[in-house]
């Protein structure tokens, strides 16, 4: 089975721009979660989607948004980029059921200049 | 809110020595517990998990962890370190009483293995 894929792997944007990141989950997984990883704050939960609905949301401003498509692929969007948005954005997918683990993609490294 | 504390942001061991990475969590209800490893420029890979049942959990690459409810701990061990174990390790919890798909991570422990 193919793992979680994320595109693009690297991205450089300018302050004020917006960006869209894409995540394709493992086949059959319907839950997709997004995390932001920075040296200062570590790994922080952004949001989780299941069957095209956002089920959980972390403590991030409204500039961070996401969506999920009927094939479970997910995108996250960050508008009005700030320097502090520079981070590794990780996507994870999981199957349904309690205690199931999340499988992570390689991440998208976003640099805001 | 849950929290996870990993004692020691950097642990250095010699090749062949015992690896012990510490993790404590705060939760009134025993959560589900996970250890992930991250190699440079890569995502996270699951090493092992505890949900219910046997408190000693064996994972990949010779790692194991023991859930101790009385100590709210889930320390990761490996009897003999290998050079390939050098990476960053993250302990994470999810709340079985809440969302199973939102993980709270510790700050991570960078493991260095010296020849």
Short mmCIF file of C-alpha atoms in Angstrom, two decimals:
data_model
loop_
_atom_site.label_atom_id
_atom_site.label_comp_id
_atom_site.label_asym_id
_atom_site.label_seq_id
_atom_site.Cartn_x
_atom_site.Cartn_y
_atom_site.Cartn_z
CA UNK A 1 0.00 0.00 0.00
CA UNK A 2 1.26 3.45 -0.82
CA UNK A 3 1.89 5.70 2.14
CA UNK A 4 0.66 9.20 2.81
CA UNK A 5 1.85 11.62 0.16
CA UNK A 6 2.15 15.36 0.45
CA UNK A 7 2.77 17.92 -2.24
CA UNK A 8 4.72 20.01 -2.69
CA UNK A 9 7.62 18.97 -0.48
CA UNK A 10 9.15 22.42 -0.36
CA UNK A 11 7.62 25.84 -0.83
CA UNK A 12 8.88 29.40 -0.54
CA UNK A 13 6.33 32.19 -0.26
CA UNK A 14 6.34 35.89 0.54
CA UNK A 15 4.56 37.52 3.47
CA UNK A 16 0.96 38.35 2.63
CA UNK A 17 0.58 35.61 0.03
CA UNK A 18 -1.56 32.54 0.44
CA UNK A 19 -0.60 28.90 0.04
CA UNK A 20 -2.36 25.58 -0.50
CA UNK A 21 -0.86 22.27 0.58
CA UNK A 22 -2.14 18.89 -0.52
CA UNK A 23 -2.32 15.52 1.21
CA UNK A 24 -3.33 12.12 -0.17
CA UNK A 25 -4.06 9.59 2.57
CA UNK A 26 -3.43 5.87 2.56
CA UNK A 27 -6.04 4.10 0.49
CA UNK A 28 -9.09 3.34 2.61
CA UNK A 29 -8.27 5.87 5.33
CA UNK A 30 -11.03 8.39 5.82
CA UNK A 31 -9.54 10.52 8.57
CA UNK A 32 -6.90 13.13 7.74
CA UNK A 33 -5.22 15.30 10.35
CA UNK A 34 -2.84 18.21 9.90
CA UNK A 35 -0.03 19.30 12.21
CA UNK A 36 2.40 22.20 12.25
CA UNK A 37 5.95 21.53 13.41
CA UNK A 38 8.27 24.37 14.41
CA UNK A 39 11.45 24.40 16.50
CA UNK A 40 9.85 26.67 19.10
CA UNK A 41 6.36 25.24 19.47
CA UNK A 42 7.00 21.66 18.47
CA UNK A 43 4.19 19.64 16.93
CA UNK A 44 0.78 21.26 17.14
CA UNK A 45 -2.56 19.93 15.93
CA UNK A 46 -4.27 22.07 13.30
CA UNK A 47 -7.44 20.19 12.36
CA UNK A 48 -8.89 16.82 11.43
CA UNK A 49 -11.29 15.88 8.67
CA UNK A 50 -13.45 12.81 8.32
CA UNK A 51 -15.80 12.17 5.43
CA UNK A 52 -15.43 15.74 4.17
CA UNK A 53 -16.34 17.23 7.57
CA UNK A 54 -14.05 19.00 9.99
CA UNK A 55 -14.40 17.09 13.26
CA UNK A 56 -11.67 18.67 15.35
CA UNK A 57 -9.83 21.96 15.30
CA UNK A 58 -6.74 23.14 17.11
CA UNK A 59 -5.98 26.57 18.44
CA UNK A 60 -4.93 28.35 15.26
CA UNK A 61 -6.22 31.57 13.71
CA UNK A 62 -8.85 31.55 10.99
CA UNK A 63 -6.14 32.13 8.36
CA UNK A 64 -5.59 28.39 8.57
CA UNK A 65 -8.31 26.41 6.87
CA UNK A 66 -8.75 23.07 5.23
CA UNK A 67 -11.07 20.82 3.35
CA UNK A 68 -11.46 17.20 2.40
CA UNK A 69 -12.73 15.79 -0.84
CA UNK A 70 -14.93 12.77 -1.46
CA UNK A 71 -11.84 10.64 -2.23
CA UNK A 72 -10.44 11.59 1.22
CA UNK A 73 -7.69 13.77 -0.21
CA UNK A 74 -7.26 16.90 1.84
CA UNK A 75 -5.92 20.37 1.34
CA UNK A 76 -4.97 23.03 3.83
CA UNK A 77 -4.80 26.70 3.02
CA UNK A 78 -3.01 29.49 4.80
CA UNK A 79 -3.96 33.02 3.82
CA UNK A 80 -2.08 36.25 4.47
CA UNK A 81 1.14 34.45 5.30
CA UNK A 82 3.27 35.64 8.19
CA UNK A 83 6.94 34.92 8.88
CA UNK A 84 5.87 32.79 11.84
CA UNK A 85 4.02 30.43 9.52
CA UNK A 86 7.35 29.03 8.36
CA UNK A 87 7.20 25.41 9.45
CA UNK A 88 7.00 21.79 8.45
CA UNK A 89 3.36 20.91 7.82
CA UNK A 90 2.60 17.25 8.39
CA UNK A 91 -0.45 15.37 7.27
CA UNK A 92 -1.51 12.10 8.87
CA UNK A 93 -4.18 9.60 7.94
CA UNK A 94 -5.85 6.87 9.93
CA UNK A 95 -8.56 4.29 9.59
CA UNK A 96 -11.65 4.28 11.77
CA UNK A 97 -11.80 2.63 15.17
CA UNK A 98 -10.51 3.46 18.62
CA UNK A 99 -6.81 3.37 19.29
CA UNK A 100 -5.86 3.37 15.66
CA UNK A 101 -2.56 5.02 14.92
CA UNK A 102 -1.93 7.87 12.57
CA UNK A 103 0.37 7.42 9.60
CA UNK A 104 2.34 10.50 8.69
CA UNK A 105 3.46 11.84 5.36
CA UNK A 106 6.91 13.35 4.74
CA UNK A 107 5.62 16.88 5.23
CA UNK A 108 5.72 20.13 3.29
CA UNK A 109 8.46 22.54 4.31
CA UNK A 110 7.03 26.07 4.00
CA UNK A 111 9.37 29.04 4.18
CA UNK A 112 7.88 32.53 4.36
CA UNK A 113 10.19 35.41 3.49
CA UNK B 1 -6.01 20.05 28.43
CA UNK B 2 -3.63 17.16 28.18
CA UNK B 3 0.10 17.65 28.27
CA UNK B 4 3.10 15.46 27.58
CA UNK B 5 6.52 15.98 29.14
CA UNK B 6 9.64 14.43 27.71
CA UNK B 7 12.50 14.73 30.14
CA UNK B 8 15.71 15.63 28.36
CA UNK B 9 15.61 17.36 25.02
CA UNK B 10 18.88 15.66 24.10
CA UNK B 11 20.12 12.22 25.13
CA UNK B 12 23.51 10.88 24.13
CA UNK B 13 24.49 7.20 24.42
CA UNK B 14 27.28 4.99 23.20
CA UNK B 15 26.64 2.33 20.60
CA UNK B 16 25.57 -0.84 22.42
CA UNK B 17 24.39 1.01 25.52
CA UNK B 18 20.88 1.09 26.95
CA UNK B 19 18.54 3.70 25.53
CA UNK B 20 16.01 5.23 27.93
CA UNK B 21 13.77 8.07 26.80
CA UNK B 22 11.33 9.39 29.36
CA UNK B 23 7.73 10.42 28.84
CA UNK B 24 5.13 11.54 31.38
CA UNK B 25 1.59 12.62 30.62
CA UNK B 26 -1.10 14.46 32.50
CA UNK B 27 -4.55 13.03 32.21
CA UNK B 28 -7.22 11.97 34.67
CA UNK B 29 -8.22 9.19 32.31
CA UNK B 30 -5.53 6.86 30.94
CA UNK B 31 -5.04 7.94 27.35
CA UNK B 32 -3.81 6.08 24.34
CA UNK B 33 -0.03 6.47 24.17
CA UNK B 34 2.33 6.48 21.22
CA UNK B 35 6.01 6.82 20.46
CA UNK B 36 7.05 8.17 17.06
CA UNK B 37 10.50 8.60 15.54
CA UNK B 38 11.51 11.29 13.07
CA UNK B 39 14.62 11.11 10.92
CA UNK B 40 15.98 14.32 9.33
CA UNK B 41 13.76 15.75 6.60
CA UNK B 42 11.18 13.01 7.06
CA UNK B 43 7.75 12.58 8.61
CA UNK B 44 6.96 10.65 11.75
CA UNK B 45 7.12 6.87 11.93
CA UNK B 46 5.23 4.95 14.59
CA UNK B 47 7.46 2.89 16.89
CA UNK B 48 4.78 1.48 19.20
CA UNK B 49 1.49 2.23 20.88
CA UNK B 50 -0.46 1.40 24.02
CA UNK B 51 -4.24 1.33 24.04
CA UNK B 52 -5.39 -1.33 26.49
CA UNK B 53 -4.21 -4.68 27.81
CA UNK B 54 -0.60 -5.62 28.46
CA UNK B 55 1.31 -2.67 29.83
CA UNK B 56 4.64 -3.68 28.29
CA UNK B 57 4.48 -2.93 24.60
CA UNK B 58 6.99 -4.07 22.01
CA UNK B 59 7.58 -2.07 18.88
CA UNK B 60 9.74 -1.99 15.81
CA UNK B 61 13.53 -1.91 15.73
CA UNK B 62 13.86 -3.50 19.17
CA UNK B 63 12.15 -0.71 21.10
CA UNK B 64 9.67 -1.29 23.90
CA UNK B 65 7.76 0.87 26.38
CA UNK B 66 5.92 0.25 29.62
CA UNK B 67 2.73 2.01 30.61
CA UNK B 68 2.71 2.79 34.34
CA UNK B 69 -0.60 4.29 35.34
CA UNK B 70 0.47 5.08 38.92
CA UNK B 71 3.41 7.09 37.59
CA UNK B 72 1.59 8.45 34.52
CA UNK B 73 4.62 7.41 32.53
CA UNK B 74 5.35 5.68 29.23
CA UNK B 75 9.15 5.47 28.98
CA UNK B 76 10.80 4.12 25.83
CA UNK B 77 13.72 1.70 26.08
CA UNK B 78 16.04 -0.29 23.86
CA UNK B 79 18.64 -2.63 25.36
CA UNK B 80 21.41 -1.90 22.89
CA UNK B 81 21.69 1.29 20.84
CA UNK B 82 22.64 1.20 17.19
CA UNK B 83 24.01 4.05 15.11
CA UNK B 84 20.86 3.94 13.00
CA UNK B 85 18.77 4.83 16.09
CA UNK B 86 20.05 8.41 16.00
CA UNK B 87 16.91 10.49 15.41
CA UNK B 88 14.31 12.58 17.24
CA UNK B 89 11.73 10.73 19.30
CA UNK B 90 8.28 12.01 20.17
CA UNK B 91 5.87 10.75 22.78
CA UNK B 92 2.20 11.47 22.05
CA UNK B 93 -1.17 10.91 23.66
CA UNK B 94 -4.72 10.86 22.46
CA UNK B 95 -7.64 10.95 24.85
CA UNK B 96 -9.86 7.86 24.64
CA UNK B 97 -12.60 9.93 26.20
CA UNK B 98 -12.38 12.51 23.48
CA UNK B 99 -11.01 12.62 20.02
CA UNK B 100 -8.95 9.69 18.93
CA UNK B 101 -7.53 11.63 16.03
CA UNK B 102 -6.00 14.59 17.78
CA UNK B 103 -2.56 13.84 19.16
CA UNK B 104 -0.82 15.91 21.79
CA UNK B 105 2.95 15.63 21.42
CA UNK B 106 5.85 16.12 23.75
CA UNK B 107 8.64 18.47 22.71
CA UNK B 108 10.78 15.61 21.50
CA UNK B 109 14.08 14.05 22.54
CA UNK B 110 17.02 14.07 20.16
CA UNK B 111 18.96 10.83 20.49
CA UNK B 112 22.64 10.84 19.57
CA UNK B 113 24.52 7.55 19.32
CA UNK B 114 28.29 7.73 19.65
CA UNK B 115 30.55 5.07 18.11
#
